[in-house]
Amino acid sequence: MRNFQRSVALVILFCHLKVVHLLYLDPDTTLVPACSRASAEEVELARTSDRVKNTPQKPRTSEDSILIPSSPPPLEGLIIKAPHKRAVRTKSNIEEEVTKCYAETLQNIIRWGSQFKECKANQLEIMKKVKNLVKAVSNIFRKKIDELREEEYELKRNTGPLPNDISNLIFTQWENIWIEEIQDISSIWESLIHQDSSNHKKIFSSGIYLITNIFTDLEKHQLVTKESLIFSMNNMNGAKLISDYAITQFFHVDGLRMEDIYTNFDLKLSLQESPFTGKMQGLLMFLNQETWKLIEFEYITSQLGITKIDSHHVPAGFNQIKFKFGALALSNNKGIADISLVEFLEKLVIYISQSRFTTQNPREFRTKLIVYKNLYDMLRFLMRYTAQETVEKFMKKIQDLNLFEEIYTFEEAIGLLGSITHSYKDREDEFWNKCSQTHKPHPYLMDGNQNRKISSFVTQDFKDNTKDICDQEQFNERINEFDSMIQSSISETLYQNPTNIALSIKKCKEQYAKFYIHWKILLKKQSNGSSFKIFITKFQKFIFTFLTEKAKKHQNYTRLIE
């Protein structure tokens, strides 16, 4: 056990020296190994106490105390009393984990900071912010390690120790300052983001990854209070941090393909359930509705800009819809009247209801399907985050326009393609898990297939009333045909987790049944010349073409194994 403690202490000390060397930090920075720092701490605390007593009029600097940051609250006159030394004891597992995480975090900061050597930017300003980051992280970890050792800091004025509740309040204020200093590091890459350089982009991406990991560790190891994290994530820069993380870690460099945006059917659910975001799911539980709104808005608008769309095949009017969405989506923050939102929702629904799908070009098919998913994302966003009163006005409007069935069928169609791409993504994962130990798929966003909700509207369940809507024999025939095609590439040899695959197929069948029923309702309701009716009918045919393409691809997987 002592060897472990000594090893971790050496790692942290090594990290300290590397930070000083690579980031030009003052050696007096508060980065002393938490495992073996008692004497150094006492010297530093004594120095701090002398400074406070001898120069009370002088502002306290960032080096004056190991626990007072560069911009402390108005706490002049407070000093910190070093914890009493205790007998040597066995380290708990939790303490070992926290100490190890501390060392790894410092190493990660070193790796990230070393990228600035070739960066054309204000080096002094950057190093100052990185220094504050190191100090804030160090203070947070060291305070937690002392708590685990059952050692406490005592705050006092000249008249004596402060009451515990006052001390706790002060530490909470300091926690918030340290967290703010961690978040402030984002100002570095924000100043670089518009510089078209692969190195700058790497700094941005790896910086987001670094800070997100620090925040997930704050939550995982309870390094700060739950209240401090909730405040930080919802009132400071948490929404930007999460949206930037989703964009930098899950967008493909060459753009998003049709399968990408349909697999990530619901961003909020995907972030909460994706296998690639497991570490941060505890942190996501702290986000409130307004923060999720900001995250989804940033992601959708970024997706609209990076999606791989052939400009020659973009439907007329789509770019105007995109622009209007960007202006109105955050209307609650900008004071735009509800009437503007209702008008835009009406325009959006009318645009969807006039969808055309007449081309036989497969490439154009996919381009338009990307556009329709973008339209779906805009609609769902507004339905999810718009005030209930405004939604009710909109619902009345589409009922008056007799467009309810069109928009509902549209949602079920998009949901069907999303369920199918989800199912085949599951199969690809199973294939690579079985046949390749070295292949690492590009990280992707996808929900867990349990809580996905397709429609934003409430309607009756037609599950037991299909005979009143369409011919039962024909309905069963189509369902069986769909079932046969989506299972055509299934092989027991291919999949290690057939239960997971079976669940995804079940979801697809249920979604196809819902889509088919609403398609039949639409056929009875609309005239033969309706553009939306033609679109949905062609979409229904495309689904079977898409299934055939996917089946061929996955049959090749089977042959590779067998």
Coordinates of C-alpha atoms in Angstrom, one line a residue:
M1 CA 0.0 0.0 0.0
R2 CA 2.8 2.4 0.9
N3 CA 4.4 1.6 -2.5
F4 CA 1.2 2.6 -4.2
Q5 CA 1.0 5.9 -2.3
R6 CA 4.7 6.6 -3.1
S7 CA 4.1 5.8 -6.8
V8 CA 1.1 8.1 -7.1
A9 CA 2.9 10.9 -5.2
L10 CA 5.8 10.6 -7.6
V11 CA 3.4 10.7 -10.6
I12 CA 1.7 13.9 -9.3
L13 CA 5.1 15.5 -8.6
F14 CA 6.3 14.6 -12.0
C15 CA 3.2 16.1 -13.5
H16 CA 3.8 19.3 -11.5
L17 CA 7.3 19.6 -12.9
K18 CA 6.1 18.9 -16.5
V19 CA 3.4 21.6 -16.1
V20 CA 6.0 24.1 -14.9
H21 CA 8.3 23.2 -17.8
L22 CA 5.7 23.0 -20.6
L23 CA 3.3 25.7 -19.6
Y24 CA 5.8 28.1 -18.1
L25 CA 4.1 28.0 -14.7
D26 CA 5.5 29.7 -11.6
P27 CA 7.0 26.9 -9.5
D28 CA 5.2 28.5 -6.5
T29 CA 1.8 27.5 -8.1
T30 CA -0.4 25.5 -5.7
L31 CA 0.4 22.1 -7.1
V32 CA 1.9 20.1 -4.3
P33 CA 1.5 16.3 -4.2
A34 CA -1.5 15.6 -2.0
C35 CA -0.1 12.3 -0.8
S36 CA 3.1 13.8 0.8
R37 CA 2.7 17.5 1.2
A38 CA 2.3 18.1 5.0
S39 CA 5.5 20.1 5.5
A40 CA 5.3 22.0 2.3
E41 CA 1.7 22.9 3.1
E42 CA 2.6 24.2 6.6
V43 CA 5.3 26.4 5.2
E44 CA 2.9 27.8 2.6
L45 CA 0.2 28.4 5.1
A46 CA 2.6 30.1 7.5
R47 CA 3.8 32.4 4.6
T48 CA 0.2 33.2 3.8
S49 CA -0.6 34.0 7.4
D50 CA 2.4 36.4 7.6
R51 CA 1.4 38.1 4.5
V52 CA -2.1 38.7 5.8
K53 CA -0.9 40.1 9.1
N54 CA 1.9 42.3 7.7
T55 CA 0.3 43.7 4.6
P56 CA -3.5 43.8 5.2
Q57 CA -4.0 46.5 2.7
K58 CA -2.3 44.6 -0.1
P59 CA -4.6 42.5 -2.4
R60 CA -4.1 38.8 -2.1
T61 CA -2.4 37.2 -5.0
S62 CA -3.1 33.8 -6.6
E63 CA 0.0 32.4 -4.8
D64 CA -1.0 33.6 -1.3
S65 CA -2.9 30.5 -0.3
I66 CA -3.4 27.0 -1.5
L67 CA -7.1 27.4 -1.3
I68 CA -7.7 31.0 -2.3
P69 CA -8.1 31.5 -6.1
S70 CA -7.0 34.5 -8.1
S71 CA -10.4 36.2 -7.7
P72 CA -11.6 35.2 -4.3
P73 CA -14.8 36.5 -2.6
P74 CA -14.5 39.4 -0.1
L75 CA -12.9 37.2 2.6
E76 CA -9.9 39.4 3.6
G77 CA -8.6 38.5 7.1
L78 CA -9.5 34.8 6.8
I79 CA -6.6 32.4 7.2
I80 CA -6.5 28.7 6.8
K81 CA -5.3 26.5 9.6
A82 CA -3.5 23.4 8.4
P83 CA -5.2 20.1 9.4
H84 CA -3.7 18.3 12.3
K85 CA -1.4 15.4 11.4
R86 CA -3.0 12.0 12.0
A87 CA -1.4 8.6 12.4
V88 CA -0.5 6.8 9.2
R89 CA -3.5 4.8 8.1
T90 CA -4.5 2.6 5.2
K91 CA -5.8 4.4 2.2
S92 CA -9.4 3.7 1.3
N93 CA -10.3 2.5 -2.2
I94 CA -12.1 5.8 -2.8
E95 CA -9.0 7.8 -1.8
E96 CA -6.9 5.7 -4.2
E97 CA -9.4 6.3 -7.1
V98 CA -9.5 10.0 -6.4
T99 CA -5.7 10.3 -6.2
K100 CA -5.2 8.3 -9.4
C101 CA -7.8 10.5 -11.1
Y102 CA -5.9 13.6 -9.9
A103 CA -2.7 12.4 -11.5
E104 CA -4.3 11.4 -14.7
T105 CA -6.1 14.8 -15.0
L106 CA -2.8 16.6 -14.6
Q107 CA -1.2 14.4 -17.3
N108 CA -4.1 15.2 -19.6
I109 CA -3.7 18.9 -19.0
I110 CA 0.0 18.6 -19.8
R111 CA -0.7 16.8 -23.1
W112 CA -3.3 19.4 -24.1
G113 CA -1.2 22.4 -23.1
S114 CA 1.8 21.1 -25.1
Q115 CA -0.2 21.7 -28.3
F116 CA 0.1 25.5 -27.8
K117 CA 3.8 25.6 -28.6
E118 CA 3.1 25.9 -32.3
C119 CA -0.1 28.0 -31.9
K120 CA -0.1 31.5 -33.3
A121 CA -1.9 33.2 -30.4
N122 CA -1.4 35.2 -27.3
Q123 CA 0.9 32.8 -25.4
L124 CA 0.9 34.8 -22.2
E125 CA -2.8 35.0 -22.0
I126 CA -3.2 31.3 -22.8
M127 CA -0.6 30.2 -20.2
K128 CA -2.4 32.4 -17.6
K129 CA -5.7 30.6 -18.2
V130 CA -4.0 27.1 -18.2
K131 CA -2.3 28.0 -15.0
N132 CA -5.6 28.9 -13.4
L133 CA -7.0 25.6 -14.7
V134 CA -4.2 23.6 -13.0
K135 CA -4.7 25.6 -9.8
A136 CA -8.4 25.1 -9.7
V137 CA -8.2 21.4 -10.5
S138 CA -5.5 20.9 -7.9
N139 CA -7.4 22.8 -5.2
I140 CA -10.6 20.7 -5.8
F141 CA -8.8 17.4 -5.8
R142 CA -6.7 18.2 -2.8
K143 CA -9.6 19.4 -0.7
K144 CA -11.4 16.1 -1.5
I145 CA -8.4 14.0 -0.6
D146 CA -8.1 15.7 2.7
E147 CA -11.8 15.1 3.4
L148 CA -11.3 11.4 2.7
R149 CA -8.4 11.4 5.2
E150 CA -10.8 13.0 7.7
E151 CA -8.7 16.1 7.9
E152 CA -10.5 19.4 8.0
Y153 CA -9.5 23.0 7.2
E154 CA -10.4 25.6 9.8
L155 CA -11.2 29.2 8.8
K156 CA -10.8 31.9 11.4
R157 CA -10.6 35.6 11.9
N158 CA -8.4 37.3 14.5
T159 CA -11.3 36.8 17.0
G160 CA -11.2 33.0 16.6
P161 CA -12.6 30.2 14.4
L162 CA -15.6 30.7 12.2
P163 CA -18.8 28.6 12.8
N164 CA -19.0 25.5 10.6
D165 CA -22.0 26.8 8.6
I166 CA -20.1 30.0 7.7
S167 CA -17.0 28.0 6.8
N168 CA -19.1 25.7 4.6
L169 CA -20.6 28.6 2.8
I170 CA -17.2 30.1 2.1
F171 CA -15.9 26.8 0.7
T172 CA -19.0 26.6 -1.5
Q173 CA -18.2 30.1 -2.8
W174 CA -14.6 29.0 -3.5
E175 CA -15.9 25.9 -5.2
N176 CA -17.9 28.0 -7.6
I177 CA -14.9 30.2 -8.4
W178 CA -12.7 27.1 -9.1
I179 CA -15.4 25.6 -11.4
E180 CA -15.7 29.0 -13.2
E181 CA -11.9 29.0 -13.7
I182 CA -12.2 25.5 -15.2
Q183 CA -15.0 26.6 -17.6
D184 CA -13.1 29.8 -18.5
I185 CA -10.6 27.7 -20.4
S186 CA -13.1 27.5 -23.2
S187 CA -12.3 31.2 -24.0
I188 CA -9.0 29.9 -25.4
W189 CA -10.5 27.8 -28.2
E190 CA -13.3 30.2 -28.8
S191 CA -10.5 32.7 -29.9
L192 CA -9.1 30.0 -32.2
I193 CA -12.2 28.4 -33.7
H194 CA -12.3 30.6 -36.7
Q195 CA -8.7 30.0 -37.6
D196 CA -8.7 27.4 -40.4
S197 CA -5.9 25.2 -39.1
S198 CA -5.8 21.5 -38.3
N199 CA -3.8 22.3 -35.1
H200 CA -6.4 24.8 -33.9
K201 CA -9.2 22.4 -34.6
K202 CA -7.4 19.7 -32.7
I203 CA -6.9 22.1 -29.7
F204 CA -10.6 22.9 -29.8
S205 CA -11.7 19.2 -30.0
S206 CA -9.2 17.9 -27.4
G207 CA -9.9 20.9 -25.1
I208 CA -13.6 20.2 -25.1
Y209 CA -12.9 16.5 -24.4
L210 CA -10.6 17.5 -21.5
I211 CA -12.9 19.8 -19.8
T212 CA -15.9 17.5 -20.2
N213 CA -13.9 14.7 -18.6
I214 CA -13.0 17.0 -15.7
F215 CA -16.6 17.8 -15.1
T216 CA -17.7 14.2 -15.3
D217 CA -15.0 13.4 -12.7
L218 CA -16.3 16.2 -10.5
E219 CA -19.7 14.4 -10.5
K220 CA -18.4 10.8 -10.4
H221 CA -16.1 11.3 -7.4
Q222 CA -18.3 14.0 -5.7
L223 CA -15.3 16.4 -5.7
V224 CA -17.7 19.4 -5.4
T225 CA -21.2 19.7 -4.0
K226 CA -24.1 18.6 -6.1
E227 CA -25.5 22.2 -5.8
S228 CA -22.3 23.7 -7.2
L229 CA -22.5 21.4 -10.2
I230 CA -26.1 22.0 -10.8
F231 CA -25.6 25.8 -10.7
S232 CA -22.5 25.6 -13.0
M233 CA -24.2 23.4 -15.6
N234 CA -27.4 25.4 -15.8
N235 CA -26.3 29.0 -15.1
M236 CA -22.7 29.3 -16.4
N237 CA -21.4 27.6 -19.5
G238 CA -22.7 24.1 -19.2
A239 CA -25.0 24.1 -22.2
K240 CA -22.2 25.3 -24.5
L241 CA -19.9 22.7 -23.0
I242 CA -22.2 19.8 -23.7
S243 CA -23.3 21.0 -27.2
D244 CA -19.6 21.5 -28.2
Y245 CA -18.8 18.0 -26.9
A246 CA -21.6 16.5 -29.0
I247 CA -20.5 18.4 -32.1
T248 CA -16.7 17.8 -31.8
Q249 CA -16.9 14.2 -30.8
F250 CA -19.7 12.9 -33.0
F251 CA -19.7 14.9 -36.2
H252 CA -17.8 13.3 -39.1
V253 CA -15.1 15.5 -40.6
D254 CA -16.5 15.0 -44.1
G255 CA -20.1 15.7 -43.0
L256 CA -23.1 13.7 -41.7
R257 CA -24.6 11.1 -43.9
M258 CA -28.3 10.0 -44.0
E259 CA -27.6 7.0 -41.7
D260 CA -25.9 9.3 -39.2
I261 CA -28.7 11.7 -38.6
Y262 CA -31.4 9.0 -38.5
T263 CA -29.4 6.8 -36.1
N264 CA -29.2 9.9 -33.8
F265 CA -32.9 10.2 -33.8
D266 CA -33.3 12.3 -30.6
L267 CA -30.2 14.2 -29.4
K268 CA -31.3 14.4 -25.8
L269 CA -32.1 10.7 -25.6
S270 CA -28.9 9.8 -27.5
L271 CA -26.7 11.7 -25.1
Q272 CA -28.4 10.1 -22.2
E273 CA -28.2 6.5 -23.5
S274 CA -25.3 6.3 -26.1
P275 CA -22.6 3.7 -25.3
F276 CA -20.1 6.5 -26.0
T277 CA -21.5 8.9 -23.4
G278 CA -21.8 6.5 -20.4
K279 CA -19.3 8.4 -18.3
M280 CA -21.1 11.7 -18.5
Q281 CA -24.7 10.4 -17.9
G282 CA -24.6 11.3 -14.2
L283 CA -23.7 14.9 -15.1
L284 CA -26.5 15.1 -17.7
M285 CA -29.0 14.4 -14.9
F286 CA -28.3 17.8 -13.5
L287 CA -29.4 19.7 -16.6
N288 CA -32.7 21.5 -16.5
Q289 CA -35.2 22.1 -19.4
E290 CA -33.8 25.4 -20.5
T291 CA -30.2 24.0 -20.6
W292 CA -31.4 21.1 -22.8
K293 CA -33.1 23.6 -25.1
L294 CA -29.8 25.5 -25.6
I295 CA -27.9 22.2 -26.2
E296 CA -30.4 20.9 -28.8
F297 CA -30.6 24.3 -30.5
E298 CA -26.8 24.5 -30.9
Y299 CA -26.6 21.0 -32.2
I300 CA -29.5 21.3 -34.7
T301 CA -28.2 24.5 -36.2
S302 CA -24.7 23.0 -36.4
Q303 CA -26.1 19.9 -38.0
L304 CA -27.9 22.0 -40.6
G305 CA -24.6 23.5 -41.6
I306 CA -22.5 20.4 -41.8
T307 CA -25.0 17.7 -43.1
K308 CA -23.8 16.1 -46.3
I309 CA -26.4 17.5 -48.7
D310 CA -26.0 17.8 -52.5
S311 CA -27.0 21.4 -53.1
H312 CA -28.5 20.6 -56.5
H313 CA -31.1 18.4 -54.8
V314 CA -32.2 20.6 -51.9
P315 CA -35.9 21.3 -52.1
A316 CA -36.9 24.9 -52.9
G317 CA -37.6 27.0 -49.8
F318 CA -35.6 24.8 -47.4
N319 CA -32.9 27.4 -46.9
Q320 CA -35.4 30.0 -46.0
I321 CA -37.0 27.6 -43.4
K322 CA -33.5 27.0 -41.9
F323 CA -32.9 30.7 -41.6
K324 CA -36.2 31.4 -40.0
F325 CA -35.8 28.5 -37.5
G326 CA -32.5 29.9 -36.3
A327 CA -34.1 33.3 -35.7
L328 CA -37.1 32.0 -33.8
A329 CA -36.1 28.9 -32.0
L330 CA -34.7 30.8 -29.0
S331 CA -37.5 33.3 -29.0
N332 CA -38.1 32.9 -25.3
N333 CA -34.8 34.5 -24.7
K334 CA -35.2 37.2 -27.3
G335 CA -38.8 38.4 -26.5
I336 CA -40.3 37.4 -29.9
A337 CA -44.1 37.2 -29.6
D338 CA -45.8 33.7 -29.5
I339 CA -47.7 34.7 -32.7
S340 CA -44.4 34.5 -34.6
L341 CA -43.8 31.0 -33.4
V342 CA -47.3 29.9 -34.3
E343 CA -46.9 31.4 -37.8
F344 CA -43.6 29.7 -38.3
L345 CA -44.9 26.3 -37.1
E346 CA -47.8 26.7 -39.5
K347 CA -45.4 27.5 -42.3
L348 CA -43.2 24.5 -41.4
V349 CA -46.2 22.1 -41.4
I350 CA -47.5 23.5 -44.7
Y351 CA -44.0 23.1 -46.2
I352 CA -43.8 19.5 -45.0
S353 CA -47.3 18.7 -46.3
Q354 CA -46.3 19.9 -49.8
S355 CA -43.3 17.6 -49.9
R356 CA -42.5 16.1 -53.2
F357 CA -40.7 12.8 -53.8
T358 CA -40.9 12.3 -57.6
T359 CA -37.3 11.5 -58.5
Q360 CA -36.0 8.1 -59.3
N361 CA -32.4 9.1 -58.5
P362 CA -31.2 7.2 -55.4
R363 CA -28.8 10.0 -54.5
E364 CA -31.6 12.6 -54.6
F365 CA -33.7 10.3 -52.5
R366 CA -31.1 10.3 -49.8
T367 CA -30.6 14.1 -50.0
K368 CA -34.3 14.7 -49.6
L369 CA -34.5 12.2 -46.7
I370 CA -31.8 14.2 -44.9
V371 CA -33.8 17.4 -45.5
Y372 CA -37.0 15.7 -44.1
K373 CA -35.1 14.6 -41.0
N374 CA -33.9 18.2 -40.5
L375 CA -37.5 19.4 -40.8
Y376 CA -38.6 16.8 -38.3
D377 CA -35.8 17.9 -35.8
M378 CA -37.0 21.5 -36.1
L379 CA -40.6 20.5 -35.5
R380 CA -39.8 18.3 -32.5
F381 CA -37.6 21.0 -31.0
L382 CA -40.3 23.6 -31.2
M383 CA -43.0 21.2 -29.9
R384 CA -40.8 20.2 -27.0
Y385 CA -39.6 23.6 -25.8
T386 CA -42.4 26.0 -26.8
A387 CA -44.8 27.1 -24.1
Q388 CA -47.9 24.9 -23.8
E389 CA -50.2 27.7 -24.6
T390 CA -48.4 28.4 -27.9
V391 CA -48.5 24.7 -28.7
E392 CA -52.3 24.6 -28.2
K393 CA -52.7 27.5 -30.6
F394 CA -50.6 25.7 -33.1
M395 CA -52.6 22.5 -32.7
K396 CA -55.8 24.3 -33.3
K397 CA -54.3 25.9 -36.4
I398 CA -53.3 22.7 -38.1
Q399 CA -56.7 21.1 -37.2
D400 CA -58.3 24.1 -39.0
L401 CA -56.0 23.6 -42.0
N402 CA -56.9 19.9 -42.0
L403 CA -53.2 19.0 -41.9
F404 CA -53.1 16.9 -38.8
E405 CA -53.0 13.5 -40.5
E406 CA -50.3 14.7 -42.9
I407 CA -47.9 15.8 -40.2
Y408 CA -48.6 12.7 -38.1
T409 CA -47.9 10.4 -41.0
F410 CA -44.8 12.4 -41.8
E411 CA -43.5 11.8 -38.2
E412 CA -44.2 8.1 -38.4
A413 CA -42.4 7.8 -41.7
I414 CA -39.3 9.5 -40.3
G415 CA -39.5 7.4 -37.2
L416 CA -39.7 4.2 -39.3
L417 CA -36.4 5.1 -41.1
G418 CA -34.9 6.0 -37.8
S419 CA -35.8 2.6 -36.3
I420 CA -34.4 0.7 -39.3
T421 CA -31.1 2.5 -39.3
H422 CA -30.9 1.9 -35.5
S423 CA -31.5 -1.8 -36.0
Y424 CA -28.8 -2.1 -38.7
K425 CA -26.4 -0.1 -36.5
D426 CA -26.9 -2.7 -33.8
R427 CA -26.0 -5.4 -36.2
E428 CA -22.8 -3.7 -37.4
D429 CA -21.7 -3.3 -33.8
E430 CA -22.3 -7.0 -33.1
F431 CA -20.4 -7.9 -36.2
W432 CA -17.3 -5.9 -35.3
N433 CA -17.4 -7.1 -31.7
K434 CA -17.3 -10.6 -32.9
C435 CA -14.8 -10.6 -35.8
S436 CA -12.4 -7.8 -35.0
Q437 CA -10.5 -7.1 -31.8
T438 CA -8.7 -4.0 -33.3
H439 CA -11.5 -2.2 -35.2
K440 CA -12.8 0.8 -33.3
P441 CA -15.9 2.3 -34.8
H442 CA -16.2 6.1 -35.0
P443 CA -18.1 7.3 -31.9
Y444 CA -21.7 7.8 -32.7
L445 CA -24.9 9.0 -30.9
M446 CA -27.8 6.5 -30.6
D447 CA -30.4 5.9 -28.0
G448 CA -30.8 2.6 -26.2
N449 CA -33.9 1.6 -28.1
Q450 CA -36.2 1.6 -25.1
N451 CA -37.5 5.2 -24.6
R452 CA -37.6 6.5 -28.2
K453 CA -40.8 8.6 -28.8
I454 CA -41.6 9.3 -32.4
S455 CA -44.5 11.7 -32.5
S456 CA -45.0 15.0 -30.8
F457 CA -48.7 14.7 -31.1
V458 CA -51.3 12.6 -29.2
T459 CA -53.7 10.5 -31.2
Q460 CA -55.7 7.3 -30.7
D461 CA -54.1 3.9 -30.8
F462 CA -55.1 2.0 -33.9
K463 CA -53.5 -1.2 -32.8
D464 CA -56.7 -3.0 -32.2
N465 CA -58.8 -1.3 -34.9
T466 CA -56.8 -2.0 -38.1
K467 CA -59.9 -3.7 -39.6
D468 CA -61.7 -0.4 -39.5
I469 CA -58.9 1.3 -41.4
C470 CA -57.5 -1.1 -43.9
D471 CA -58.0 -4.7 -45.2
Q472 CA -56.8 -7.0 -42.4
E473 CA -55.5 -9.6 -44.7
Q474 CA -53.5 -7.1 -46.7
F475 CA -52.2 -5.5 -43.5
N476 CA -50.9 -8.9 -42.3
E477 CA -49.4 -9.6 -45.6
R478 CA -47.4 -6.3 -45.7
I479 CA -46.3 -6.8 -42.1
N480 CA -45.0 -10.3 -42.8
E481 CA -43.2 -9.0 -45.9
F482 CA -41.5 -6.3 -43.9
D483 CA -40.6 -8.8 -41.2
S484 CA -39.1 -11.2 -43.7
M485 CA -37.0 -8.5 -45.3
I486 CA -35.7 -7.0 -42.1
Q487 CA -34.7 -10.4 -40.8
S488 CA -33.2 -11.7 -44.0
S489 CA -29.6 -11.1 -43.0
I490 CA -29.9 -12.4 -39.5
S491 CA -27.4 -15.2 -38.6
E492 CA -26.8 -16.8 -35.3
T493 CA -23.1 -17.0 -36.3
L494 CA -22.9 -13.3 -36.7
Y495 CA -24.4 -12.0 -33.5
Q496 CA -23.3 -12.5 -29.9
N497 CA -26.3 -10.7 -28.5
P498 CA -29.4 -11.9 -30.5
T499 CA -31.7 -10.5 -27.8
N500 CA -30.6 -7.0 -28.6
I501 CA -31.1 -7.6 -32.3
A502 CA -34.5 -9.1 -31.7
L503 CA -35.6 -6.1 -29.7
S504 CA -34.6 -3.7 -32.5
I505 CA -36.5 -5.8 -35.1
K506 CA -39.6 -5.8 -32.9
K507 CA -39.4 -2.0 -32.7
C508 CA -39.1 -1.7 -36.5
K509 CA -42.1 -4.0 -37.0
E510 CA -44.2 -1.9 -34.5
Q511 CA -43.2 1.3 -36.2
Y512 CA -43.9 0.0 -39.7
A513 CA -47.4 -1.0 -38.6
K514 CA -48.1 2.5 -37.3
F515 CA -46.7 4.0 -40.5
Y516 CA -48.7 1.7 -42.7
I517 CA -52.0 2.4 -40.9
H518 CA -51.6 6.2 -41.2
W519 CA -50.5 5.9 -44.8
K520 CA -53.8 4.0 -45.5
I521 CA -55.8 6.7 -43.7
L522 CA -54.0 9.3 -45.9
L523 CA -54.8 7.4 -49.1
K524 CA -58.5 7.4 -48.3
K525 CA -58.5 11.1 -47.2
Q526 CA -56.5 12.8 -50.0
S527 CA -57.0 13.1 -53.7
N528 CA -54.9 11.1 -56.1
G529 CA -53.0 14.2 -57.2
S530 CA -51.9 15.2 -53.7
S531 CA -48.1 15.8 -53.7
F532 CA -47.9 14.6 -50.1
K533 CA -49.8 11.4 -50.9
I534 CA -47.4 10.8 -53.7
F535 CA -44.4 11.5 -51.4
I536 CA -45.6 9.0 -48.7
T537 CA -46.4 6.3 -51.3
K538 CA -42.9 6.6 -52.8
F539 CA -41.4 6.7 -49.4
Q540 CA -43.1 3.4 -48.6
K541 CA -41.5 1.8 -51.7
F542 CA -38.1 3.3 -50.8
I543 CA -38.2 1.6 -47.4
F544 CA -38.3 -1.8 -49.1
T545 CA -35.5 -0.8 -51.4
F546 CA -33.4 0.4 -48.5
L547 CA -34.0 -2.9 -46.7
T548 CA -32.8 -4.8 -49.7
E549 CA -29.6 -2.7 -49.8
K550 CA -28.9 -3.3 -46.1
A551 CA -29.7 -7.0 -46.3
K552 CA -27.1 -7.5 -49.1
K553 CA -24.5 -5.6 -47.1
H554 CA -25.1 -7.7 -44.0
Q555 CA -25.1 -10.9 -45.9
N556 CA -21.6 -10.1 -46.9
Y557 CA -20.7 -9.8 -43.2
T558 CA -22.1 -13.2 -42.6
R559 CA -20.0 -14.7 -45.4
L560 CA -16.9 -13.1 -44.0
I561 CA -17.4 -15.0 -40.7
E562 CA -18.8 -18.3 -41.9

